[in-house]
Every structure is written in C-alpha cells, then in structure tokens.
C-alpha cells in the first residue's frame, strides 16, 4: 500500500483519537484499549514501509501522547473490585453471551449422550466413573443413603478440596482453548458425559430424585459455572480461529485476556459451591422445600449474573 492510500484509509481514525486525547474525553476502557492497539499496529506498519516519512513521525508522537494519557498518574479506584463485579465485567461479558450459548449446547449434548449410553450399556458407567466409585455408590444405595459419599471427611476439608478441584477444572477448560475452541469444547464434552452417566446410575437404581435433590444443592452452581469456564476457553480459542482484522498473534493475545477475565469471574461461584458441598450437601434429611429453594436460587443467581444482568446493563448504557 502506498503512503497516500495508507493515510487516506486511517486519517479519520487518527484525528478522532487525537481529539479525544487532547480534550481528555471520557472513553470506555475497552474502546480506549482497542483504539490504542489499532494505533500501535499502524505505527508498526509505518515503521516497516515508510521509515523516513512524516506519517511515521506523526504516529510516533500520537502514540506517545496516548501512552502518557493512559498511564500518567494512574490511580486505582478504591472501589475498583466492586465496580468490576457490579458493572465492568457484566458489560464486558455481554459480547460473549453467544459463546456461552454454544458452550451450554456442547455440555447439554454431552449429558444427553452420557445418559443414553449409560441407560443402554451397564458397563459404560464403570468405564466413565471407575469401578471403585461405582461400587461405593451402589453400596451406599443399598444402605439407603445414595449420597453418603458427600458426608465423609471434615466439613472444612471437603470445602477446601472441592473448591480447589473445581477451580482446577475451570482453569483446565480455559487452558485447553490454547488448541482452539475445540479443546475447551472437548473438556466440556467429557465432563458432560460424566455428568450424564453419573445421574443415570442413580436413575437405573431408582433413587434419582433422592440423589439429585442432594447433589444439585452444590451442583446447580458447580455445573453451571463449568459451562462458563468452558466459554472462557472457547473465547480464547476463537481468537486463534477468527482473527478478523488483527494478526493471529494479536487476536490470540486479546482473546486470551478476555477469556482469563471470564474464568476469574467463576472463582467466587466455585467457592460458594464448595461451601454448599462441604457444609450443606452432607445433610440429606433436609426438607424438600428448602433444598428446592437453594437449588432454584443457585440457578437464578447464575442466570441473572451471566445472562439477564449484562443485557440490562448494556441496554441502560446504550440508552444514555
């Protein structure tokens, strides 16, 4: 591309950004970051193809001003953590809700496959869950307490072990996005098959309702947020597959940051799920109405925070 064509193609963008910097306009942080990245890309292009030009001098100056404006005397808001959870993350996540839907569909399809496979093949459950776990669960069913396994160990020990394991699974689902979104979809699929086989084992032994009532006390949040973690990995993987106007490397870096932000958002929910499993699930004599309130409230919390609330915030900001 000739220098004149390069300038003509990008000058309006540069001028708009220059005015925004000069007037210290309030710009959404994500938008500001996008503009800055575009600017540095243009600077790199000019350095390569127009090394002695005035265009390069101009872009050097503009990039320097932008950098100073963004990072000069940067102060962290005292309420930064609160604003992140209350507004910044939900607004950011709105753009990734479609990916969340795809992650959910993969997980739901895997649960269905796991359930159907276990329903028609008794050995499938043992293949997926292992003989030791299945034998112990069957023994608990015979003793009249199908979820007795959740009552073993100390409350705090169970809470910490489950929380750490859940966070490990979420990081794994995210990390597999490095091999494109197919990697994270694989983690979602394998976990979904396991869940389907797990619940079908109880159904085959006619204790589905009794077991599900207890397991879903913590499972409502745990399973939902695994889907969110898978979404995080798929976001990162999509950055490799669909770079759009960016270089594939830059697209991956941007998508990895987005995915990391999503997966970090799951940690508090995993802590809540771990607490429920460690301190509440073990009490299998809980009244049915109370169990349903906890399960329904858990699902409502996840649906509101990751689906309804981002849409509400987006509409509110768009109306301003």
PDB file of C-alpha atoms in Angstrom, residues 3-208:
ATOM      1  CA  UNK A   3       1.732   6.020   1.858  1.00  0.00           C
ATOM      2  CA  UNK A   4      -1.003   8.291   0.489  1.00  0.00           C
ATOM      3  CA  UNK A   5      -3.509   5.418   0.457  1.00  0.00           C
ATOM      4  CA  UNK A   6      -2.449   4.382   3.962  1.00  0.00           C
ATOM      5  CA  UNK A   7      -3.008   7.897   5.288  1.00  0.00           C
ATOM      6  CA  UNK A   8      -6.327   8.285   3.491  1.00  0.00           C
ATOM      7  CA  UNK A   9      -7.570   4.977   4.873  1.00  0.00           C
ATOM      8  CA  UNK A  10      -6.728   5.762   8.502  1.00  0.00           C
ATOM      9  CA  UNK A  11      -6.580   9.545   8.958  1.00  0.00           C
ATOM     10  CA  UNK A  12     -10.134   9.941  10.269  1.00  0.00           C
ATOM     11  CA  UNK A  13      -9.460   7.342  12.944  1.00  0.00           C
ATOM     12  CA  UNK A  14      -6.207   9.045  13.943  1.00  0.00           C
ATOM     13  CA  UNK A  15      -7.763  12.513  14.077  1.00  0.00           C
ATOM     14  CA  UNK A  16     -10.684  11.305  16.189  1.00  0.00           C
ATOM     15  CA  UNK A  17      -8.328   9.625  18.640  1.00  0.00           C
ATOM     16  CA  UNK A  18      -6.096  12.696  18.753  1.00  0.00           C
ATOM     17  CA  UNK A  19      -9.069  14.928  19.593  1.00  0.00           C
ATOM     18  CA  UNK A  20     -10.233  12.526  22.281  1.00  0.00           C
ATOM     19  CA  UNK A  21      -6.787  12.623  23.882  1.00  0.00           C
ATOM     20  CA  UNK A  22      -6.482  16.403  23.615  1.00  0.00           C
ATOM     21  CA  UNK A  23      -9.909  17.014  25.145  1.00  0.00           C
ATOM     22  CA  UNK A  24      -9.415  14.230  27.704  1.00  0.00           C
ATOM     23  CA  UNK A  25     -12.740  12.755  26.648  1.00  0.00           C
ATOM     24  CA  UNK A  26     -14.296  10.001  28.699  1.00  0.00           C
ATOM     25  CA  UNK A  27     -13.886   6.801  26.685  1.00  0.00           C
ATOM     26  CA  UNK A  28     -14.973   3.307  27.636  1.00  0.00           C
ATOM     27  CA  UNK A  29     -11.797   1.435  28.757  1.00  0.00           C
ATOM     28  CA  UNK A  30     -12.332  -1.385  26.261  1.00  0.00           C
ATOM     29  CA  UNK A  31     -12.842   1.114  23.424  1.00  0.00           C
ATOM     30  CA  UNK A  32      -9.757   3.058  24.502  1.00  0.00           C
ATOM     31  CA  UNK A  33      -7.711  -0.133  24.516  1.00  0.00           C
ATOM     32  CA  UNK A  34      -8.965  -1.042  21.039  1.00  0.00           C
ATOM     33  CA  UNK A  35      -8.045   2.405  19.663  1.00  0.00           C
ATOM     34  CA  UNK A  36      -4.600   2.216  21.234  1.00  0.00           C
ATOM     35  CA  UNK A  37      -3.940  -1.247  19.790  1.00  0.00           C
ATOM     36  CA  UNK A  38      -5.035  -0.095  16.314  1.00  0.00           C
ATOM     37  CA  UNK A  39      -2.738   2.915  16.653  1.00  0.00           C
ATOM     38  CA  UNK A  40       0.299   0.821  17.603  1.00  0.00           C
ATOM     39  CA  UNK A  41      -0.443  -1.530  14.707  1.00  0.00           C
ATOM     40  CA  UNK A  42      -0.487   1.433  12.320  1.00  0.00           C
ATOM     41  CA  UNK A  43       2.762   2.670  13.839  1.00  0.00           C
ATOM     42  CA  UNK A  44       4.421  -0.701  13.280  1.00  0.00           C
ATOM     43  CA  UNK A  45       3.210  -0.719   9.664  1.00  0.00           C
ATOM     44  CA  UNK A  46       4.588   2.781   9.075  1.00  0.00           C
ATOM     45  CA  UNK A  47       7.931   1.842  10.644  1.00  0.00           C
ATOM     46  CA  UNK A  48       8.194  -1.076   8.222  1.00  0.00           C
ATOM     47  CA  UNK A  49       7.070   0.555   4.979  1.00  0.00           C
ATOM     48  CA  UNK A  50       7.546   4.340   5.473  1.00  0.00           C
ATOM     49  CA  UNK A  51      10.600   4.593   7.774  1.00  0.00           C
ATOM     50  CA  UNK A  52      11.587   8.170   6.807  1.00  0.00           C
ATOM     51  CA  UNK A  53       8.123   9.646   6.394  1.00  0.00           C
ATOM     52  CA  UNK A  54       6.251  12.391   8.233  1.00  0.00           C
ATOM     53  CA  UNK A  55       3.461   9.878   8.747  1.00  0.00           C
ATOM     54  CA  UNK A  56       5.781   7.853  10.967  1.00  0.00           C
ATOM     55  CA  UNK A  57       6.748  10.961  12.941  1.00  0.00           C
ATOM     56  CA  UNK A  58       3.084  11.843  13.438  1.00  0.00           C
ATOM     57  CA  UNK A  59       2.150   8.343  14.586  1.00  0.00           C
ATOM     58  CA  UNK A  60       5.141   8.218  16.930  1.00  0.00           C
ATOM     59  CA  UNK A  61       4.015  11.476  18.519  1.00  0.00           C
ATOM     60  CA  UNK A  62       0.380  10.413  18.758  1.00  0.00           C
ATOM     61  CA  UNK A  63       1.274   7.041  20.266  1.00  0.00           C
ATOM     62  CA  UNK A  64       3.492   8.731  22.844  1.00  0.00           C
ATOM     63  CA  UNK A  65       0.700  11.144  23.815  1.00  0.00           C
ATOM     64  CA  UNK A  66      -1.783   8.304  24.060  1.00  0.00           C
ATOM     65  CA  UNK A  67       0.523   6.241  26.234  1.00  0.00           C
ATOM     66  CA  UNK A  68       1.150   9.149  28.603  1.00  0.00           C
ATOM     67  CA  UNK A  69      -2.548   9.947  28.799  1.00  0.00           C
ATOM     68  CA  UNK A  70      -3.479   6.358  29.583  1.00  0.00           C
ATOM     69  CA  UNK A  71      -0.757   5.603  32.115  1.00  0.00           C
ATOM     70  CA  UNK A  72       0.156   9.002  33.583  1.00  0.00           C
ATOM     71  CA  UNK A  73      -0.525   9.155  37.301  1.00  0.00           C
ATOM     72  CA  UNK A  74      -2.701   6.101  37.038  1.00  0.00           C
ATOM     73  CA  UNK A  75      -4.630   5.619  40.264  1.00  0.00           C
ATOM     74  CA  UNK A  76      -6.663   2.635  41.250  1.00  0.00           C
ATOM     75  CA  UNK A  77     -10.188   3.392  42.304  1.00  0.00           C
ATOM     76  CA  UNK A  78     -10.788   2.389  45.913  1.00  0.00           C
ATOM     77  CA  UNK A  79     -13.976   0.698  44.759  1.00  0.00           C
ATOM     78  CA  UNK A  80     -12.269  -0.994  41.792  1.00  0.00           C
ATOM     79  CA  UNK A  81     -13.156  -4.504  42.918  1.00  0.00           C
ATOM     80  CA  UNK A  82     -16.796  -3.611  43.499  1.00  0.00           C
ATOM     81  CA  UNK A  83     -17.094  -1.786  40.174  1.00  0.00           C
ATOM     82  CA  UNK A  84     -15.516  -4.738  38.360  1.00  0.00           C
ATOM     83  CA  UNK A  85     -18.123  -7.204  39.597  1.00  0.00           C
ATOM     84  CA  UNK A  86     -21.014  -4.771  39.539  1.00  0.00           C
ATOM     85  CA  UNK A  87     -20.550  -3.119  36.154  1.00  0.00           C
ATOM     86  CA  UNK A  88     -17.289  -3.685  34.274  1.00  0.00           C
ATOM     87  CA  UNK A  89     -17.435  -7.465  33.960  1.00  0.00           C
ATOM     88  CA  UNK A  90     -21.171  -7.799  33.167  1.00  0.00           C
ATOM     89  CA  UNK A  91     -20.873  -5.146  30.440  1.00  0.00           C
ATOM     90  CA  UNK A  92     -17.802  -6.873  29.052  1.00  0.00           C
ATOM     91  CA  UNK A  93     -19.411 -10.320  29.172  1.00  0.00           C
ATOM     92  CA  UNK A  94     -22.442  -9.198  27.143  1.00  0.00           C
ATOM     93  CA  UNK A  95     -20.420  -9.575  23.938  1.00  0.00           C
ATOM     94  CA  UNK A  96     -19.594 -13.200  24.776  1.00  0.00           C
ATOM     95  CA  UNK A  97     -23.078 -14.466  25.602  1.00  0.00           C
ATOM     96  CA  UNK A  98     -23.396 -16.178  22.226  1.00  0.00           C
ATOM     97  CA  UNK A  99     -20.247 -18.171  23.003  1.00  0.00           C
ATOM     98  CA  UNK A 100     -21.792 -19.068  26.368  1.00  0.00           C
ATOM     99  CA  UNK A 101     -24.785 -20.467  24.499  1.00  0.00           C
ATOM    100  CA  UNK A 102     -22.524 -22.637  22.343  1.00  0.00           C
ATOM    101  CA  UNK A 103     -20.698 -23.890  25.446  1.00  0.00           C
ATOM    102  CA  UNK A 104     -24.018 -24.771  27.061  1.00  0.00           C
ATOM    103  CA  UNK A 105     -25.204 -26.653  23.971  1.00  0.00           C
ATOM    104  CA  UNK A 106     -21.998 -28.729  23.897  1.00  0.00           C
ATOM    105  CA  UNK A 107     -22.356 -29.537  27.599  1.00  0.00           C
ATOM    106  CA  UNK A 108     -26.075 -30.368  27.315  1.00  0.00           C
ATOM    107  CA  UNK A 109     -25.489 -32.618  24.287  1.00  0.00           C
ATOM    108  CA  UNK A 110     -22.743 -34.446  26.185  1.00  0.00           C
ATOM    109  CA  UNK A 111     -25.022 -35.009  29.195  1.00  0.00           C
ATOM    110  CA  UNK A 112     -27.640 -36.483  26.876  1.00  0.00           C
ATOM    111  CA  UNK A 113     -25.089 -38.789  25.231  1.00  0.00           C
ATOM    112  CA  UNK A 114     -23.744 -39.888  28.616  1.00  0.00           C
ATOM    113  CA  UNK A 115     -27.260 -40.598  29.888  1.00  0.00           C
ATOM    114  CA  UNK A 116     -28.351 -42.562  26.814  1.00  0.00           C
ATOM    115  CA  UNK A 117     -25.108 -44.561  26.742  1.00  0.00           C
ATOM    116  CA  UNK A 118     -25.470 -45.493  30.429  1.00  0.00           C
ATOM    117  CA  UNK A 119     -29.124 -46.342  30.008  1.00  0.00           C
ATOM    118  CA  UNK A 120     -28.431 -48.989  27.367  1.00  0.00           C
ATOM    119  CA  UNK A 121     -24.992 -50.185  28.495  1.00  0.00           C
ATOM    120  CA  UNK A 122     -24.398 -51.056  32.164  1.00  0.00           C
ATOM    121  CA  UNK A 123     -20.639 -51.100  31.686  1.00  0.00           C
ATOM    122  CA  UNK A 124     -20.494 -47.518  30.403  1.00  0.00           C
ATOM    123  CA  UNK A 125     -20.884 -46.020  33.882  1.00  0.00           C
ATOM    124  CA  UNK A 126     -17.943 -48.033  35.171  1.00  0.00           C
ATOM    125  CA  UNK A 127     -15.880 -47.014  32.160  1.00  0.00           C
ATOM    126  CA  UNK A 128     -16.537 -43.332  32.844  1.00  0.00           C
ATOM    127  CA  UNK A 129     -16.622 -43.172  36.656  1.00  0.00           C
ATOM    128  CA  UNK A 130     -14.412 -46.098  37.598  1.00  0.00           C
ATOM    129  CA  UNK A 131     -15.218 -49.343  39.405  1.00  0.00           C
ATOM    130  CA  UNK A 132     -14.239 -48.107  42.861  1.00  0.00           C
ATOM    131  CA  UNK A 133     -16.549 -45.102  42.805  1.00  0.00           C
ATOM    132  CA  UNK A 134     -19.450 -47.046  41.298  1.00  0.00           C
ATOM    133  CA  UNK A 135     -19.103 -49.897  43.815  1.00  0.00           C
ATOM    134  CA  UNK A 136     -19.018 -47.492  46.728  1.00  0.00           C
ATOM    135  CA  UNK A 137     -22.087 -45.635  45.444  1.00  0.00           C
ATOM    136  CA  UNK A 138     -24.013 -48.873  44.874  1.00  0.00           C
ATOM    137  CA  UNK A 139     -23.171 -49.927  48.405  1.00  0.00           C
ATOM    138  CA  UNK A 140     -24.476 -46.598  49.709  1.00  0.00           C
ATOM    139  CA  UNK A 141     -27.680 -47.070  47.709  1.00  0.00           C
ATOM    140  CA  UNK A 142     -28.203 -50.489  49.297  1.00  0.00           C
ATOM    141  CA  UNK A 143     -27.755 -48.891  52.723  1.00  0.00           C
ATOM    142  CA  UNK A 144     -30.456 -46.332  51.929  1.00  0.00           C
ATOM    143  CA  UNK A 145     -28.200 -43.285  51.543  1.00  0.00           C
ATOM    144  CA  UNK A 146     -27.107 -42.891  47.889  1.00  0.00           C
ATOM    145  CA  UNK A 147     -25.174 -39.669  48.561  1.00  0.00           C
ATOM    146  CA  UNK A 148     -23.398 -40.831  51.719  1.00  0.00           C
ATOM    147  CA  UNK A 149     -20.066 -40.195  49.996  1.00  0.00           C
ATOM    148  CA  UNK A 150     -20.613 -36.459  50.491  1.00  0.00           C
ATOM    149  CA  UNK A 151     -20.755 -36.944  54.242  1.00  0.00           C
ATOM    150  CA  UNK A 152     -17.253 -38.345  54.528  1.00  0.00           C
ATOM    151  CA  UNK A 153     -14.387 -36.193  55.734  1.00  0.00           C
ATOM    152  CA  UNK A 154     -14.467 -32.951  57.673  1.00  0.00           C
ATOM    153  CA  UNK A 155     -16.617 -30.036  56.583  1.00  0.00           C
ATOM    154  CA  UNK A 156     -13.685 -27.642  56.108  1.00  0.00           C
ATOM    155  CA  UNK A 157     -11.552 -30.301  54.438  1.00  0.00           C
ATOM    156  CA  UNK A 158     -14.313 -31.121  51.973  1.00  0.00           C
ATOM    157  CA  UNK A 159     -14.943 -27.430  51.296  1.00  0.00           C
ATOM    158  CA  UNK A 160     -11.286 -26.698  50.513  1.00  0.00           C
ATOM    159  CA  UNK A 161     -10.695 -29.872  48.480  1.00  0.00           C
ATOM    160  CA  UNK A 162     -13.823 -29.424  46.357  1.00  0.00           C
ATOM    161  CA  UNK A 163     -13.205 -25.708  45.776  1.00  0.00           C
ATOM    162  CA  UNK A 164      -9.612 -26.285  44.668  1.00  0.00           C
ATOM    163  CA  UNK A 165     -10.651 -29.146  42.391  1.00  0.00           C
ATOM    164  CA  UNK A 166     -13.455 -27.121  40.797  1.00  0.00           C
ATOM    165  CA  UNK A 167     -11.130 -24.184  40.157  1.00  0.00           C
ATOM    166  CA  UNK A 168      -8.614 -26.633  38.663  1.00  0.00           C
ATOM    167  CA  UNK A 169     -11.271 -27.949  36.268  1.00  0.00           C
ATOM    168  CA  UNK A 170     -12.270 -24.407  35.277  1.00  0.00           C
ATOM    169  CA  UNK A 171      -8.647 -23.453  34.565  1.00  0.00           C
ATOM    170  CA  UNK A 172      -8.237 -26.668  32.554  1.00  0.00           C
ATOM    171  CA  UNK A 173     -11.344 -25.879  30.496  1.00  0.00           C
ATOM    172  CA  UNK A 174      -9.903 -22.413  29.838  1.00  0.00           C
ATOM    173  CA  UNK A 175      -6.348 -23.566  29.141  1.00  0.00           C
ATOM    174  CA  UNK A 176      -7.471 -26.088  26.507  1.00  0.00           C
ATOM    175  CA  UNK A 177      -8.588 -23.094  24.462  1.00  0.00           C
ATOM    176  CA  UNK A 178      -4.915 -22.779  23.502  1.00  0.00           C
ATOM    177  CA  UNK A 179      -5.560 -25.561  20.985  1.00  0.00           C
ATOM    178  CA  UNK A 180      -8.530 -23.570  19.639  1.00  0.00           C
ATOM    179  CA  UNK A 181     -12.090 -23.620  20.941  1.00  0.00           C
ATOM    180  CA  UNK A 182     -12.261 -27.330  20.067  1.00  0.00           C
ATOM    181  CA  UNK A 183     -10.008 -28.014  23.067  1.00  0.00           C
ATOM    182  CA  UNK A 184     -12.366 -26.343  25.536  1.00  0.00           C
ATOM    183  CA  UNK A 185     -15.345 -27.969  23.850  1.00  0.00           C
ATOM    184  CA  UNK A 186     -13.640 -31.333  24.476  1.00  0.00           C
ATOM    185  CA  UNK A 187     -13.316 -30.612  28.213  1.00  0.00           C
ATOM    186  CA  UNK A 188     -16.973 -29.574  28.345  1.00  0.00           C
ATOM    187  CA  UNK A 189     -17.977 -32.672  26.423  1.00  0.00           C
ATOM    188  CA  UNK A 190     -16.009 -35.107  28.597  1.00  0.00           C
ATOM    189  CA  UNK A 191     -17.396 -33.549  31.797  1.00  0.00           C
ATOM    190  CA  UNK A 192     -20.912 -33.557  30.346  1.00  0.00           C
ATOM    191  CA  UNK A 193     -20.712 -37.271  29.503  1.00  0.00           C
ATOM    192  CA  UNK A 194     -19.542 -37.936  33.057  1.00  0.00           C
ATOM    193  CA  UNK A 195     -22.489 -35.972  34.490  1.00  0.00           C
ATOM    194  CA  UNK A 196     -24.967 -37.809  32.267  1.00  0.00           C
ATOM    195  CA  UNK A 197     -23.573 -41.214  33.277  1.00  0.00           C
ATOM    196  CA  UNK A 198     -23.495 -40.173  36.945  1.00  0.00           C
ATOM    197  CA  UNK A 199     -27.162 -39.242  37.177  1.00  0.00           C
ATOM    198  CA  UNK A 200     -28.280 -42.184  35.049  1.00  0.00           C
ATOM    199  CA  UNK A 201     -26.581 -44.531  37.517  1.00  0.00           C
ATOM    200  CA  UNK A 202     -28.972 -43.270  40.199  1.00  0.00           C
ATOM    201  CA  UNK A 203     -31.943 -43.472  37.823  1.00  0.00           C
ATOM    202  CA  UNK A 204     -31.126 -47.092  36.977  1.00  0.00           C
ATOM    203  CA  UNK A 205     -31.185 -47.860  40.700  1.00  0.00           C
ATOM    204  CA  UNK A 206     -34.470 -45.967  41.231  1.00  0.00           C
ATOM    205  CA  UNK A 207     -33.029 -43.309  43.561  1.00  0.00           C
ATOM    206  CA  UNK A 208     -32.765 -40.496  41.010  1.00  0.00           C
TER     207      UNK A 208
END
